[in-house]
Coordinates of N, CA and C in Angstrom, one line a residue:
X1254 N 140.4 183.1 -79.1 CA 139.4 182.5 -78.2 C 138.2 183.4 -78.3
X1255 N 137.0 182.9 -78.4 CA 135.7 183.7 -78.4 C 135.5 184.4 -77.0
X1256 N 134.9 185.8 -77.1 CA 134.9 186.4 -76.3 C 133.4 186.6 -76.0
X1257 N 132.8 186.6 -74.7 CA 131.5 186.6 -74.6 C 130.9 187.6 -73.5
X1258 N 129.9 187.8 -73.4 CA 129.4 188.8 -72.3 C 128.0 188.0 -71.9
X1259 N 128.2 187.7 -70.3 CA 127.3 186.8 -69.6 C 126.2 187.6 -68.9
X1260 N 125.3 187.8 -69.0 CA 124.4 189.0 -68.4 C 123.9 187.5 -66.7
X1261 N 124.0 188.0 -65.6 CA 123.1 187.8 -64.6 C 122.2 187.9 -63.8
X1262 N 121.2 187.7 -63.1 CA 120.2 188.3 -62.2 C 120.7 187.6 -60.9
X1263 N 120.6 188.8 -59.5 CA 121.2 187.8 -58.5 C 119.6 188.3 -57.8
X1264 N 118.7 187.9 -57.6 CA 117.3 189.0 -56.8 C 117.6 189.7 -55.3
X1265 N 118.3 189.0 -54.5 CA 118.9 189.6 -53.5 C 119.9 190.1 -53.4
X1266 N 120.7 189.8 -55.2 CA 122.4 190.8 -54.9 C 123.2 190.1 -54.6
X1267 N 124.2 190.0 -55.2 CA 125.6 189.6 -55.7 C 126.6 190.2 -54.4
X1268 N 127.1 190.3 -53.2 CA 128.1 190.7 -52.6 C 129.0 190.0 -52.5
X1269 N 130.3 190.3 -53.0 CA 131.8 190.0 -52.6 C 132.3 191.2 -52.0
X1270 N 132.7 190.4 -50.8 CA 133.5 191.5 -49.7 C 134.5 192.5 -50.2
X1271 N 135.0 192.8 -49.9 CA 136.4 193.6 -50.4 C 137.3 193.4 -49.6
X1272 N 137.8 192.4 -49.2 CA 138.2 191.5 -48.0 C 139.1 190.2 -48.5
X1273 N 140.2 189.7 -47.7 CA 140.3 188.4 -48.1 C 139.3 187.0 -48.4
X1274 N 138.0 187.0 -48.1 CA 137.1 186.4 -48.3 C 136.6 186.6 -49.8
X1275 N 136.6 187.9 -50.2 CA 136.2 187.7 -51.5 C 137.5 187.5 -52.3
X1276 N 138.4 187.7 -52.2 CA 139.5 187.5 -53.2 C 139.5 186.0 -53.3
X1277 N 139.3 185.2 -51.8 CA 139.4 183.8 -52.4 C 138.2 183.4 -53.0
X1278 N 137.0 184.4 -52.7 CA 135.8 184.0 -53.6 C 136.0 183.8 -54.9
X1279 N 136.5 184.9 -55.6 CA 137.1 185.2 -57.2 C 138.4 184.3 -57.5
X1280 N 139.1 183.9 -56.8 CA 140.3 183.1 -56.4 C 139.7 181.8 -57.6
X1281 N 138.5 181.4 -56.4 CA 138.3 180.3 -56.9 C 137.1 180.0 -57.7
X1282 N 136.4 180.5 -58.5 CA 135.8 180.9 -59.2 C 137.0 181.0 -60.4
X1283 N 137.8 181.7 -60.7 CA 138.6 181.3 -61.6 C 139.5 180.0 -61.8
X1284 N 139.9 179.7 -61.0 CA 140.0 177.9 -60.8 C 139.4 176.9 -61.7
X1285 N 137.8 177.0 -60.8 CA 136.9 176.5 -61.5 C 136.5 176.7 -63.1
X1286 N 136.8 177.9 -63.4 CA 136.4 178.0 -64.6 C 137.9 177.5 -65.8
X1287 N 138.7 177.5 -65.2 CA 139.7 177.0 -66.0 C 140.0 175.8 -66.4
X1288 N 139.0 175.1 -65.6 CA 138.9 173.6 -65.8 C 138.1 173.5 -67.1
X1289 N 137.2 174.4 -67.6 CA 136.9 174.2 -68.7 C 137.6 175.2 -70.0
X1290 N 138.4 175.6 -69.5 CA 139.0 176.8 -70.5 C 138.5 178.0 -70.4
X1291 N 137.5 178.6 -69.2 CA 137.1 179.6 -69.4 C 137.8 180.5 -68.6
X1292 N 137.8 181.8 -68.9 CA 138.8 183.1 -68.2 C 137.8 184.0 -68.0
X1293 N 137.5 184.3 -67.1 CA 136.9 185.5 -66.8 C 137.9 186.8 -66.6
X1294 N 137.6 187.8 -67.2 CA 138.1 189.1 -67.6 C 137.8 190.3 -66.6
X1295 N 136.7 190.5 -66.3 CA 136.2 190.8 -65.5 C 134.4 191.2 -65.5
X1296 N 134.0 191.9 -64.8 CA 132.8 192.5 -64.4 C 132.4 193.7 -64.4
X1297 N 131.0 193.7 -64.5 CA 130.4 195.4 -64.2 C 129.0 194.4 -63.4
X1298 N 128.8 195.7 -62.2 CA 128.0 195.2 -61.5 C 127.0 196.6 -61.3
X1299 N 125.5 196.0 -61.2 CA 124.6 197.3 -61.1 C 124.6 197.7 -59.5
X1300 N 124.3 199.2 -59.7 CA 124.5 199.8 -58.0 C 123.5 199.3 -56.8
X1301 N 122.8 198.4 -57.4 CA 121.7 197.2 -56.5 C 122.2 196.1 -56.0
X1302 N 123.4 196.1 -57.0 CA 124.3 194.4 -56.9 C 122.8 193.7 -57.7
X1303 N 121.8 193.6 -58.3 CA 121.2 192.7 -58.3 C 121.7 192.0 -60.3
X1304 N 121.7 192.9 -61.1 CA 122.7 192.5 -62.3 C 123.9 192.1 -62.5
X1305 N 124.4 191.6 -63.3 CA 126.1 191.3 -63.2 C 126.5 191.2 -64.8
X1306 N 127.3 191.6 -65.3 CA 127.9 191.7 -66.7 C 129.2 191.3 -66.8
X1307 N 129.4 190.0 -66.8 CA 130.6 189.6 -66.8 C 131.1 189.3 -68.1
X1308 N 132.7 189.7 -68.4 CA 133.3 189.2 -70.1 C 134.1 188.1 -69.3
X1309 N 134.2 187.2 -70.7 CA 134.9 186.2 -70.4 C 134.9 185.7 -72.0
X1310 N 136.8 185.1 -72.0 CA 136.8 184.5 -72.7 C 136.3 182.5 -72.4
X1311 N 135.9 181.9 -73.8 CA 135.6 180.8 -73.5 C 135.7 180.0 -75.6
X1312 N 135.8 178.6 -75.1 CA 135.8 177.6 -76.2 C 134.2 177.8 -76.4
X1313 N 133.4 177.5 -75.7 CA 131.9 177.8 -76.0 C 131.0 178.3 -75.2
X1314 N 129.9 178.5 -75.5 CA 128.8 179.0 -74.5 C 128.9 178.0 -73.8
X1315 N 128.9 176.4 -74.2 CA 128.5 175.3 -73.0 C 129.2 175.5 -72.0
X1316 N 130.9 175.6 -72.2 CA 131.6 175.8 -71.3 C 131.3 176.6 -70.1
X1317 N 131.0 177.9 -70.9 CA 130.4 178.6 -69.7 C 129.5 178.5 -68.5
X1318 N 128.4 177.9 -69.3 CA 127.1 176.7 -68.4 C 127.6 175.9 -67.5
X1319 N 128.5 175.3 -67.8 CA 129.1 174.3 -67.3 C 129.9 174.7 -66.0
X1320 N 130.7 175.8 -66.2 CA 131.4 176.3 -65.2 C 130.3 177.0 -64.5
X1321 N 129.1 178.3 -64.6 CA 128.2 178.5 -64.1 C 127.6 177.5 -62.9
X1322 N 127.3 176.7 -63.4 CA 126.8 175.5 -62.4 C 127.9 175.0 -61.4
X1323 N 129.4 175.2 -61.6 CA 130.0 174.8 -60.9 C 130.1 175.8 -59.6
X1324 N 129.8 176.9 -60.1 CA 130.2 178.4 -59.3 C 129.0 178.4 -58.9
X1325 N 127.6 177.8 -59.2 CA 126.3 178.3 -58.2 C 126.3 179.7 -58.6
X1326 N 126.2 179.9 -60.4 CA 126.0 181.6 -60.5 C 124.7 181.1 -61.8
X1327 N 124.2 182.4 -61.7 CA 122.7 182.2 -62.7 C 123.3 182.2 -63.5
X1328 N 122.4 182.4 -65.4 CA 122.9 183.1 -66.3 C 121.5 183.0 -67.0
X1329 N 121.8 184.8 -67.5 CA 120.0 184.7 -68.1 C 120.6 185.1 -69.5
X1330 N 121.6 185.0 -70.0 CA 122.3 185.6 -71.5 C 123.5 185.4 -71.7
X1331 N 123.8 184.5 -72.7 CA 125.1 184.5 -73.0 C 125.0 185.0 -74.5
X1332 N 126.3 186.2 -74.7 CA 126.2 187.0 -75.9 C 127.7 186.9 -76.6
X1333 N 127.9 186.4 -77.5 CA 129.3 186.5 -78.4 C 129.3 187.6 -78.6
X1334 N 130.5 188.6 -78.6 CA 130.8 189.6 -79.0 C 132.3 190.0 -79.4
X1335 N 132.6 191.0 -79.9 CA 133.7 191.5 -80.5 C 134.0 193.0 -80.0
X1336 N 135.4 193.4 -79.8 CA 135.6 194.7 -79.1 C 135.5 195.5 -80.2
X1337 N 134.9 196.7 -79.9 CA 134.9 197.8 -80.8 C 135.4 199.3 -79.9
X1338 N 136.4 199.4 -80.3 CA 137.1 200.4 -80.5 C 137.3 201.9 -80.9
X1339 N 136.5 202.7 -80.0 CA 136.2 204.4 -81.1 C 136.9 204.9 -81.2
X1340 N 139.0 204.6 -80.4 CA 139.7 205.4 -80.7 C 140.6 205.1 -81.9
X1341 N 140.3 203.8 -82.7 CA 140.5 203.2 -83.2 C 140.2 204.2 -84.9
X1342 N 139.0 205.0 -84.7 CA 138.9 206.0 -86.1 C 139.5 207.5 -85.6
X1343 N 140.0 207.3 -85.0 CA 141.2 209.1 -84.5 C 142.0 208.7 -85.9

């Protein structure tokens, strides 16, 4: 499955609680995305909350769009990529 990295802008910031509130936030956000085959992997978030770098596997970028819209999340970049590995030349 193609692996991708979703860049975000939130302008006022991205907060999920650290609470049962956000677990079902993420809960269901994966849900949704599975309806189109997509799996989010996880995140890196900037110390503003205002960026978001999420990997996720998916069948296509559309897919991703698609579930995006379902979750009410921006996207200013979707990037195909491949893991690279540095401990990989030890």
């Amino acid at each position: 499955m193609p692996r991708y990295v979703v860049e975000r802008t939130f302008p006022d910031g991205w907060h999920v609680p650290a609470d049962t509130e956000g677990a079902e936030l993420c809960f269901a956000i994966g849900e949704r995305n599975a309806d189109e085959g997509v799996t989010w992997l996880h995140s890196y978030v900037s110390d503003d909350r205002t960026k978001s770098f999420c990997v996720c596997e998916a069948p296509t970028p559309e897919a991703i769009r698609r579930t995006a819209a379902r979750n009410d999340l921006p996207i200013d970049v979707i990037t195909q990529v491949r893991v690279l590995d540095p401990y990989f030349y030890d």
